[in-house]
PDB file of C-alpha atoms in Angstrom:
ATOM      1  CA  UNK A 116     117.306 115.317  84.750  1.00  0.00           C
ATOM      2  CA  UNK A 117     118.465 111.834  85.080  1.00  0.00           C
ATOM      3  CA  UNK A 118     118.888 110.398  81.563  1.00  0.00           C
ATOM      4  CA  UNK A 119     120.206 107.517  79.456  1.00  0.00           C
ATOM      5  CA  UNK A 120     120.741 107.803  75.761  1.00  0.00           C
ATOM      6  CA  UNK A 121     121.533 104.794  73.511  1.00  0.00           C
ATOM      7  CA  UNK A 122     123.154 105.092  70.157  1.00  0.00           C
ATOM      8  CA  UNK A 123     125.052 102.857  67.630  1.00  0.00           C
ATOM      9  CA  UNK A 124     122.139 100.843  66.290  1.00  0.00           C
ATOM     10  CA  UNK A 125     122.179  99.966  62.710  1.00  0.00           C
ATOM     11  CA  UNK A 126     121.491  97.521  59.897  1.00  0.00           C
ATOM     12  CA  UNK A 127     124.195  94.669  59.953  1.00  0.00           C
ATOM     13  CA  UNK A 128     124.775  91.585  58.103  1.00  0.00           C
ATOM     14  CA  UNK A 129     124.714  88.095  59.902  1.00  0.00           C
ATOM     15  CA  UNK A 130     128.202  87.347  61.453  1.00  0.00           C
ATOM     16  CA  UNK A 131     128.980  91.048  61.644  1.00  0.00           C
ATOM     17  CA  UNK A 132     129.718  93.375  64.628  1.00  0.00           C
ATOM     18  CA  UNK A 133     127.978  96.350  66.114  1.00  0.00           C
ATOM     19  CA  UNK A 134     128.860  98.569  69.075  1.00  0.00           C
ATOM     20  CA  UNK A 135     126.160 100.114  71.161  1.00  0.00           C
ATOM     21  CA  UNK A 136     126.821 103.022  73.461  1.00  0.00           C
ATOM     22  CA  UNK A 137     124.649 104.306  76.497  1.00  0.00           C
ATOM     23  CA  UNK A 138     125.506 107.884  77.642  1.00  0.00           C
ATOM     24  CA  UNK A 139     124.255 108.833  81.208  1.00  0.00           C
ATOM     25  CA  UNK A 140     123.718 112.297  82.555  1.00  0.00           C
ATOM     26  CA  UNK A 141     122.021 113.732  85.696  1.00  0.00           C
ATOM     27  CA  UNK A 142     123.305 111.067  88.282  1.00  0.00           C
ATOM     28  CA  UNK A 143     126.664 109.804  89.768  1.00  0.00           C
ATOM     29  CA  UNK A 144     127.260 107.352  86.958  1.00  0.00           C
ATOM     30  CA  UNK A 145     129.942 105.144  88.771  1.00  0.00           C
ATOM     31  CA  UNK A 146     127.506 104.528  91.665  1.00  0.00           C
ATOM     32  CA  UNK A 147     125.197 102.482  89.638  1.00  0.00           C
ATOM     33  CA  UNK A 148     125.071  99.288  87.965  1.00  0.00           C
ATOM     34  CA  UNK A 149     123.771  99.449  84.316  1.00  0.00           C
ATOM     35  CA  UNK A 150     121.945  96.757  82.211  1.00  0.00           C
ATOM     36  CA  UNK A 151     121.117  96.181  78.683  1.00  0.00           C
ATOM     37  CA  UNK A 152     117.410  94.968  77.867  1.00  0.00           C
ATOM     38  CA  UNK A 153     116.298  94.209  74.283  1.00  0.00           C
ATOM     39  CA  UNK A 154     112.862  93.836  72.661  1.00  0.00           C
ATOM     40  CA  UNK A 155     112.344  92.066  69.263  1.00  0.00           C
ATOM     41  CA  UNK A 156     109.799  93.807  67.077  1.00  0.00           C
ATOM     42  CA  UNK A 157     106.409  92.956  68.337  1.00  0.00           C
ATOM     43  CA  UNK A 158     107.776  90.862  71.121  1.00  0.00           C
ATOM     44  CA  UNK A 159     108.381  91.128  74.871  1.00  0.00           C
ATOM     45  CA  UNK A 160     111.457  92.212  76.924  1.00  0.00           C
ATOM     46  CA  UNK A 161     114.740  90.286  77.219  1.00  0.00           C
ATOM     47  CA  UNK A 162     117.352  90.919  79.643  1.00  0.00           C
ATOM     48  CA  UNK A 163     120.779  90.862  77.794  1.00  0.00           C
ATOM     49  CA  UNK A 164     123.643  91.983  80.054  1.00  0.00           C
ATOM     50  CA  UNK A 165     124.491  93.895  83.341  1.00  0.00           C
ATOM     51  CA  UNK A 166     127.688  95.560  84.713  1.00  0.00           C
ATOM     52  CA  UNK A 167     128.627  96.910  87.978  1.00  0.00           C
ATOM     53  CA  UNK A 168     129.725 100.429  88.873  1.00  0.00           C
ATOM     54  CA  UNK A 169     133.494  99.676  88.684  1.00  0.00           C
ATOM     55  CA  UNK A 170     133.131  97.481  85.492  1.00  0.00           C
ATOM     56  CA  UNK A 171     134.696  94.581  87.206  1.00  0.00           C
ATOM     57  CA  UNK A 172     131.774  92.433  87.338  1.00  0.00           C
ATOM     58  CA  UNK A 173     129.485  91.528  84.526  1.00  0.00           C
ATOM     59  CA  UNK A 174     126.572  89.037  83.738  1.00  0.00           C
ATOM     60  CA  UNK A 175     125.338  87.880  80.399  1.00  0.00           C
ATOM     61  CA  UNK A 176     122.178  86.114  79.215  1.00  0.00           C
ATOM     62  CA  UNK A 177     122.908  82.615  77.712  1.00  0.00           C
ATOM     63  CA  UNK A 178     121.725  83.770  74.368  1.00  0.00           C
ATOM     64  CA  UNK A 179     124.459  86.268  73.965  1.00  0.00           C
ATOM     65  CA  UNK A 180     127.254  84.840  76.177  1.00  0.00           C
ATOM     66  CA  UNK A 181     130.580  84.593  74.278  1.00  0.00           C
ATOM     67  CA  UNK A 182     129.440  86.933  71.498  1.00  0.00           C
ATOM     68  CA  UNK A 183     128.585  90.141  73.362  1.00  0.00           C
ATOM     69  CA  UNK A 184     130.855  92.226  75.646  1.00  0.00           C
ATOM     70  CA  UNK A 185     129.661  94.955  78.111  1.00  0.00           C
ATOM     71  CA  UNK A 186     132.019  97.577  79.385  1.00  0.00           C
ATOM     72  CA  UNK A 187     132.009 100.880  80.858  1.00  0.00           C
ATOM     73  CA  UNK A 188     134.154 104.110  80.979  1.00  0.00           C
ATOM     74  CA  UNK A 189     133.238 106.055  84.166  1.00  0.00           C
ATOM     75  CA  UNK A 190     135.388 109.097  82.940  1.00  0.00           C
ATOM     76  CA  UNK A 191     132.905 109.433  79.960  1.00  0.00           C
ATOM     77  CA  UNK A 192     129.722 108.187  81.850  1.00  0.00           C
ATOM     78  CA  UNK A 193     129.012 105.525  79.128  1.00  0.00           C
ATOM     79  CA  UNK A 194     128.459 101.965  78.891  1.00  0.00           C
ATOM     80  CA  UNK A 195     129.134 100.005  75.700  1.00  0.00           C
ATOM     81  CA  UNK A 196     127.727  96.648  74.445  1.00  0.00           C
ATOM     82  CA  UNK A 197     130.083  95.173  71.716  1.00  0.00           C
ATOM     83  CA  UNK A 198     128.166  92.819  69.710  1.00  0.00           C
ATOM     84  CA  UNK A 199     129.947  90.288  67.571  1.00  0.00           C
ATOM     85  CA  UNK A 200     128.840  87.361  65.503  1.00  0.00           C
ATOM     86  CA  UNK A 201     125.508  88.776  65.033  1.00  0.00           C
ATOM     87  CA  UNK A 202     122.516  86.641  64.176  1.00  0.00           C
ATOM     88  CA  UNK A 203     119.089  87.341  62.865  1.00  0.00           C
ATOM     89  CA  UNK A 204     117.520  86.820  66.196  1.00  0.00           C
ATOM     90  CA  UNK A 205     119.484  89.550  67.653  1.00  0.00           C
ATOM     91  CA  UNK A 206     117.238  92.014  65.911  1.00  0.00           C
ATOM     92  CA  UNK A 207     115.710  94.152  68.535  1.00  0.00           C
ATOM     93  CA  UNK A 208     115.436  97.579  70.095  1.00  0.00           C
ATOM     94  CA  UNK A 209     118.210  97.793  72.652  1.00  0.00           C
ATOM     95  CA  UNK A 210     117.604  99.767  75.911  1.00  0.00           C
ATOM     96  CA  UNK A 211     120.065 100.555  78.680  1.00  0.00           C
ATOM     97  CA  UNK A 212     118.649 100.764  82.019  1.00  0.00           C
ATOM     98  CA  UNK A 213     119.746 101.809  85.593  1.00  0.00           C
ATOM     99  CA  UNK A 214     119.584  99.621  88.602  1.00  0.00           C
ATOM    100  CA  UNK A 215     116.548 100.441  90.790  1.00  0.00           C
ATOM    101  CA  UNK A 216     118.153 101.060  94.273  1.00  0.00           C
ATOM    102  CA  UNK A 217     117.040 102.152  97.507  1.00  0.00           C
ATOM    103  CA  UNK A 218     120.437 101.576  99.309  1.00  0.00           C
ATOM    104  CA  UNK A 219     123.846 102.903  99.297  1.00  0.00           C
ATOM    105  CA  UNK A 220     125.253  99.999  97.359  1.00  0.00           C
ATOM    106  CA  UNK A 221     123.622 100.736  93.880  1.00  0.00           C
ATOM    107  CA  UNK A 222     127.112  99.991  92.129  1.00  0.00           C
ATOM    108  CA  UNK A 223     126.767  96.379  92.798  1.00  0.00           C
ATOM    109  CA  UNK A 224     125.394  94.349  89.823  1.00  0.00           C
ATOM    110  CA  UNK A 225     122.687  92.107  91.269  1.00  0.00           C
ATOM    111  CA  UNK A 226     119.449  90.931  89.903  1.00  0.00           C
ATOM    112  CA  UNK A 227     117.413  94.160  89.795  1.00  0.00           C
ATOM    113  CA  UNK A 228     114.560  96.070  88.715  1.00  0.00           C
ATOM    114  CA  UNK A 229     115.170  99.173  86.498  1.00  0.00           C
ATOM    115  CA  UNK A 230     113.995 102.629  87.292  1.00  0.00           C
ATOM    116  CA  UNK A 231     115.610 104.663  84.442  1.00  0.00           C
ATOM    117  CA  UNK A 232     115.546 103.516  80.684  1.00  0.00           C
ATOM    118  CA  UNK A 233     116.954 104.968  77.612  1.00  0.00           C
ATOM    119  CA  UNK A 234     114.713 105.614  74.500  1.00  0.00           C
ATOM    120  CA  UNK A 235     116.307 102.596  72.820  1.00  0.00           C
ATOM    121  CA  UNK A 236     118.353 101.965  69.663  1.00  0.00           C
ATOM    122  CA  UNK A 237     117.449  99.770  66.883  1.00  0.00           C
ATOM    123  CA  UNK A 238     119.623  96.768  65.737  1.00  0.00           C
ATOM    124  CA  UNK A 239     118.631  94.992  62.520  1.00  0.00           C
ATOM    125  CA  UNK A 240     120.569  91.929  61.446  1.00  0.00           C
ATOM    126  CA  UNK A 241     119.785  90.862  57.844  1.00  0.00           C
ATOM    127  CA  UNK A 242     121.543  90.130  54.747  1.00  0.00           C
TER     128      UNK A 242
ATOM    129  CA  UNK B1476     115.531  79.932  84.566  1.00  0.00           C
ATOM    130  CA  UNK B1477     112.377  81.378  86.223  1.00  0.00           C
ATOM    131  CA  UNK B1478     109.581  81.462  83.769  1.00  0.00           C
ATOM    132  CA  UNK B1479     106.925  84.212  84.316  1.00  0.00           C
ATOM    133  CA  UNK B1480     103.495  83.641  82.842  1.00  0.00           C
ATOM    134  CA  UNK B1481     101.199  86.487  82.533  1.00  0.00           C
ATOM    135  CA  UNK B1482      97.471  86.462  82.037  1.00  0.00           C
ATOM    136  CA  UNK B1483      95.366  87.174  80.300  1.00  0.00           C
ATOM    137  CA  UNK B1484      97.305  88.071  77.128  1.00  0.00           C
ATOM    138  CA  UNK B1485      94.766  90.836  76.442  1.00  0.00           C
ATOM    139  CA  UNK B1486      92.171  92.659  78.729  1.00  0.00           C
ATOM    140  CA  UNK B1487      89.443  94.609  77.032  1.00  0.00           C
ATOM    141  CA  UNK B1488      88.123  97.139  79.547  1.00  0.00           C
ATOM    142  CA  UNK B1489      86.392 100.536  79.558  1.00  0.00           C
ATOM    143  CA  UNK B1490      87.728 103.735  81.279  1.00  0.00           C
ATOM    144  CA  UNK B1491      86.754 103.786  84.940  1.00  0.00           C
ATOM    145  CA  UNK B1492      86.760  99.955  85.091  1.00  0.00           C
ATOM    146  CA  UNK B1493      89.075  97.876  87.397  1.00  0.00           C
ATOM    147  CA  UNK B1494      91.855  95.901  85.751  1.00  0.00           C
ATOM    148  CA  UNK B1495      93.442  92.848  87.402  1.00  0.00           C
ATOM    149  CA  UNK B1496      96.489  91.456  85.867  1.00  0.00           C
ATOM    150  CA  UNK B1497      98.160  88.241  86.843  1.00  0.00           C
ATOM    151  CA  UNK B1498     101.840  87.009  86.874  1.00  0.00           C
ATOM    152  CA  UNK B1499     102.789  83.530  87.785  1.00  0.00           C
ATOM    153  CA  UNK B1500     106.434  82.328  88.477  1.00  0.00           C
ATOM    154  CA  UNK B1501     107.655  78.904  87.629  1.00  0.00           C
ATOM    155  CA  UNK B1502     109.193  78.827  91.098  1.00  0.00           C
ATOM    156  CA  UNK B1503     109.274  81.167  94.201  1.00  0.00           C
ATOM    157  CA  UNK B1504     110.702  84.585  93.662  1.00  0.00           C
ATOM    158  CA  UNK B1505     109.848  85.714  97.124  1.00  0.00           C
ATOM    159  CA  UNK B1506     108.694  89.216  96.779  1.00  0.00           C
ATOM    160  CA  UNK B1507     111.311  90.148  94.171  1.00  0.00           C
ATOM    161  CA  UNK B1508     108.836  91.053  91.382  1.00  0.00           C
ATOM    162  CA  UNK B1509     108.456  94.354  89.409  1.00  0.00           C
ATOM    163  CA  UNK B1510     105.861  95.576  87.100  1.00  0.00           C
ATOM    164  CA  UNK B1511     106.264  97.884  84.127  1.00  0.00           C
ATOM    165  CA  UNK B1512     104.127  99.699  81.643  1.00  0.00           C
ATOM    166  CA  UNK B1513     105.020 100.151  78.170  1.00  0.00           C
ATOM    167  CA  UNK B1514     103.259 102.329  75.552  1.00  0.00           C
ATOM    168  CA  UNK B1515     103.751 102.058  71.848  1.00  0.00           C
ATOM    169  CA  UNK B1516     107.309 103.532  70.767  1.00  0.00           C
ATOM    170  CA  UNK B1517     108.362 104.066  74.303  1.00  0.00           C
ATOM    171  CA  UNK B1518     110.645 102.483  76.845  1.00  0.00           C
ATOM    172  CA  UNK B1519     109.063 100.556  79.741  1.00  0.00           C
ATOM    173  CA  UNK B1520     108.313 102.610  82.878  1.00  0.00           C
ATOM    174  CA  UNK B1521     108.727 101.128  86.249  1.00  0.00           C
ATOM    175  CA  UNK B1522     105.394 101.087  88.217  1.00  0.00           C
ATOM    176  CA  UNK B1523     105.882  98.594  91.081  1.00  0.00           C
ATOM    177  CA  UNK B1524     109.025  97.123  92.772  1.00  0.00           C
ATOM    178  CA  UNK B1525     109.208  94.281  95.257  1.00  0.00           C
ATOM    179  CA  UNK B1526     105.642  93.157  94.524  1.00  0.00           C
ATOM    180  CA  UNK B1527     104.009  96.035  96.175  1.00  0.00           C
ATOM    181  CA  UNK B1528     106.035  99.232  96.543  1.00  0.00           C
ATOM    182  CA  UNK B1529     104.823 101.989  94.027  1.00  0.00           C
ATOM    183  CA  UNK B1530     107.708 103.688  92.126  1.00  0.00           C
ATOM    184  CA  UNK B1531     108.139 107.579  92.509  1.00  0.00           C
ATOM    185  CA  UNK B1532     105.454 109.369  90.871  1.00  0.00           C
ATOM    186  CA  UNK B1533     103.169 106.375  90.111  1.00  0.00           C
ATOM    187  CA  UNK B1534      99.518 107.056  91.004  1.00  0.00           C
ATOM    188  CA  UNK B1535      97.798 105.322  93.773  1.00  0.00           C
ATOM    189  CA  UNK B1536      95.342 103.614  91.402  1.00  0.00           C
ATOM    190  CA  UNK B1537      98.136 101.216  90.627  1.00  0.00           C
ATOM    191  CA  UNK B1538      98.764  98.595  93.314  1.00  0.00           C
ATOM    192  CA  UNK B1539     100.657  95.332  93.367  1.00  0.00           C
ATOM    193  CA  UNK B1540     100.260  92.222  95.656  1.00  0.00           C
ATOM    194  CA  UNK B1541     101.443  88.709  96.011  1.00  0.00           C
ATOM    195  CA  UNK B1542     104.538  86.686  97.093  1.00  0.00           C
ATOM    196  CA  UNK B1543     106.082  83.456  96.139  1.00  0.00           C
ATOM    197  CA  UNK B1544     104.703  82.372  92.762  1.00  0.00           C
ATOM    198  CA  UNK B1545     101.483  84.448  92.380  1.00  0.00           C
ATOM    199  CA  UNK B1546     101.409  88.176  91.858  1.00  0.00           C
ATOM    200  CA  UNK B1547      98.761  90.708  90.866  1.00  0.00           C
ATOM    201  CA  UNK B1548      98.706  94.243  89.377  1.00  0.00           C
ATOM    202  CA  UNK B1549      95.511  96.096  89.970  1.00  0.00           C
ATOM    203  CA  UNK B1550      94.593  99.330  88.423  1.00  0.00           C
ATOM    204  CA  UNK B1551      91.669 100.426  90.537  1.00  0.00           C
ATOM    205  CA  UNK B1552      89.924 102.728  87.846  1.00  0.00           C
ATOM    206  CA  UNK B1553      91.331 102.865  84.342  1.00  0.00           C
ATOM    207  CA  UNK B1554      92.383 106.321  83.115  1.00  0.00           C
ATOM    208  CA  UNK B1555      92.713 106.797  79.174  1.00  0.00           C
ATOM    209  CA  UNK B1556      96.528 106.939  79.670  1.00  0.00           C
ATOM    210  CA  UNK B1557      96.587 103.505  81.175  1.00  0.00           C
ATOM    211  CA  UNK B1558      95.872 101.517  78.038  1.00  0.00           C
ATOM    212  CA  UNK B1559      99.181  99.942  77.343  1.00  0.00           C
ATOM    213  CA  UNK B1560     101.145  96.788  77.662  1.00  0.00           C
ATOM    214  CA  UNK B1561     102.288  95.688  81.127  1.00  0.00           C
ATOM    215  CA  UNK B1562     105.122  93.392  81.938  1.00  0.00           C
ATOM    216  CA  UNK B1563     106.101  91.506  85.180  1.00  0.00           C
ATOM    217  CA  UNK B1564     109.903  90.815  85.852  1.00  0.00           C
ATOM    218  CA  UNK B1565     111.597  88.846  88.430  1.00  0.00           C
ATOM    219  CA  UNK B1566     114.878  89.839  90.207  1.00  0.00           C
ATOM    220  CA  UNK B1567     115.233  86.812  92.422  1.00  0.00           C
ATOM    221  CA  UNK B1568     117.877  85.067  90.271  1.00  0.00           C
ATOM    222  CA  UNK B1569     119.951  85.227  87.243  1.00  0.00           C
ATOM    223  CA  UNK B1570     119.043  85.423  84.426  1.00  0.00           C
ATOM    224  CA  UNK B1571     116.532  88.246  84.809  1.00  0.00           C
ATOM    225  CA  UNK B1572     113.325  87.312  83.239  1.00  0.00           C
ATOM    226  CA  UNK B1573     110.070  89.067  82.114  1.00  0.00           C
ATOM    227  CA  UNK B1574     106.695  87.852  81.495  1.00  0.00           C
ATOM    228  CA  UNK B1575     105.234  87.753  78.105  1.00  0.00           C
ATOM    229  CA  UNK B1576     103.071  90.789  78.793  1.00  0.00           C
ATOM    230  CA  UNK B1577      99.240  91.821  79.133  1.00  0.00           C
ATOM    231  CA  UNK B1578      97.816  94.177  76.657  1.00  0.00           C
ATOM    232  CA  UNK B1579      95.129  96.366  78.410  1.00  0.00           C
ATOM    233  CA  UNK B1580      92.967  97.662  75.509  1.00  0.00           C
ATOM    234  CA  UNK B1581      90.016  99.878  75.201  1.00  0.00           C
ATOM    235  CA  UNK B1582      86.754  98.090  74.963  1.00  0.00           C
TER     236      UNK B1582
END
């Protein structure tokens, strides 16, 4: 079964750091770009970041650029989102999602839809 | 940044009725628009990619249409499990953006 599983969400103080992980199974992990999308409580969806299959290309939303870093370890089938200088408006459920792809170049991180999502992990930033 | 505006915000309908949801983009996204369904406490589920292509396993009662700036998601006959929030998302340009959502609720 194709699956993504997030972990690492927690309660953190403003200015603090958290590290989220996304563990993949059921597909050739290195062949797919992976993205993070977040959802503040009671709000809509917001794209956060994306990374290519090799880890060499990354993209970020302006709201997190310079504070968040996405990376991946293909030997462990995991993607990590390092979140620094956390703010109250970072409070959200964070989902990792796989690039929807019907071609052979699914590892390229491009603007994409998402066909597989994790269940999400909650990040709360509050003093 | 491309802004996606969904309307209406809430749609109150009965099972068996037809639902028509709209998504308007602030500039052309060609056909690079997706639709998702989200139920409470769950992750979004991809319904439609590239404006009109149903994702794997999505029932035929869901259909998408449009191009450029105006898009529509139609549910031909609502089933009880279709009452949820629906989001559109563009993949034309960075940053990826989503609409604010339409809640389809039971009348």
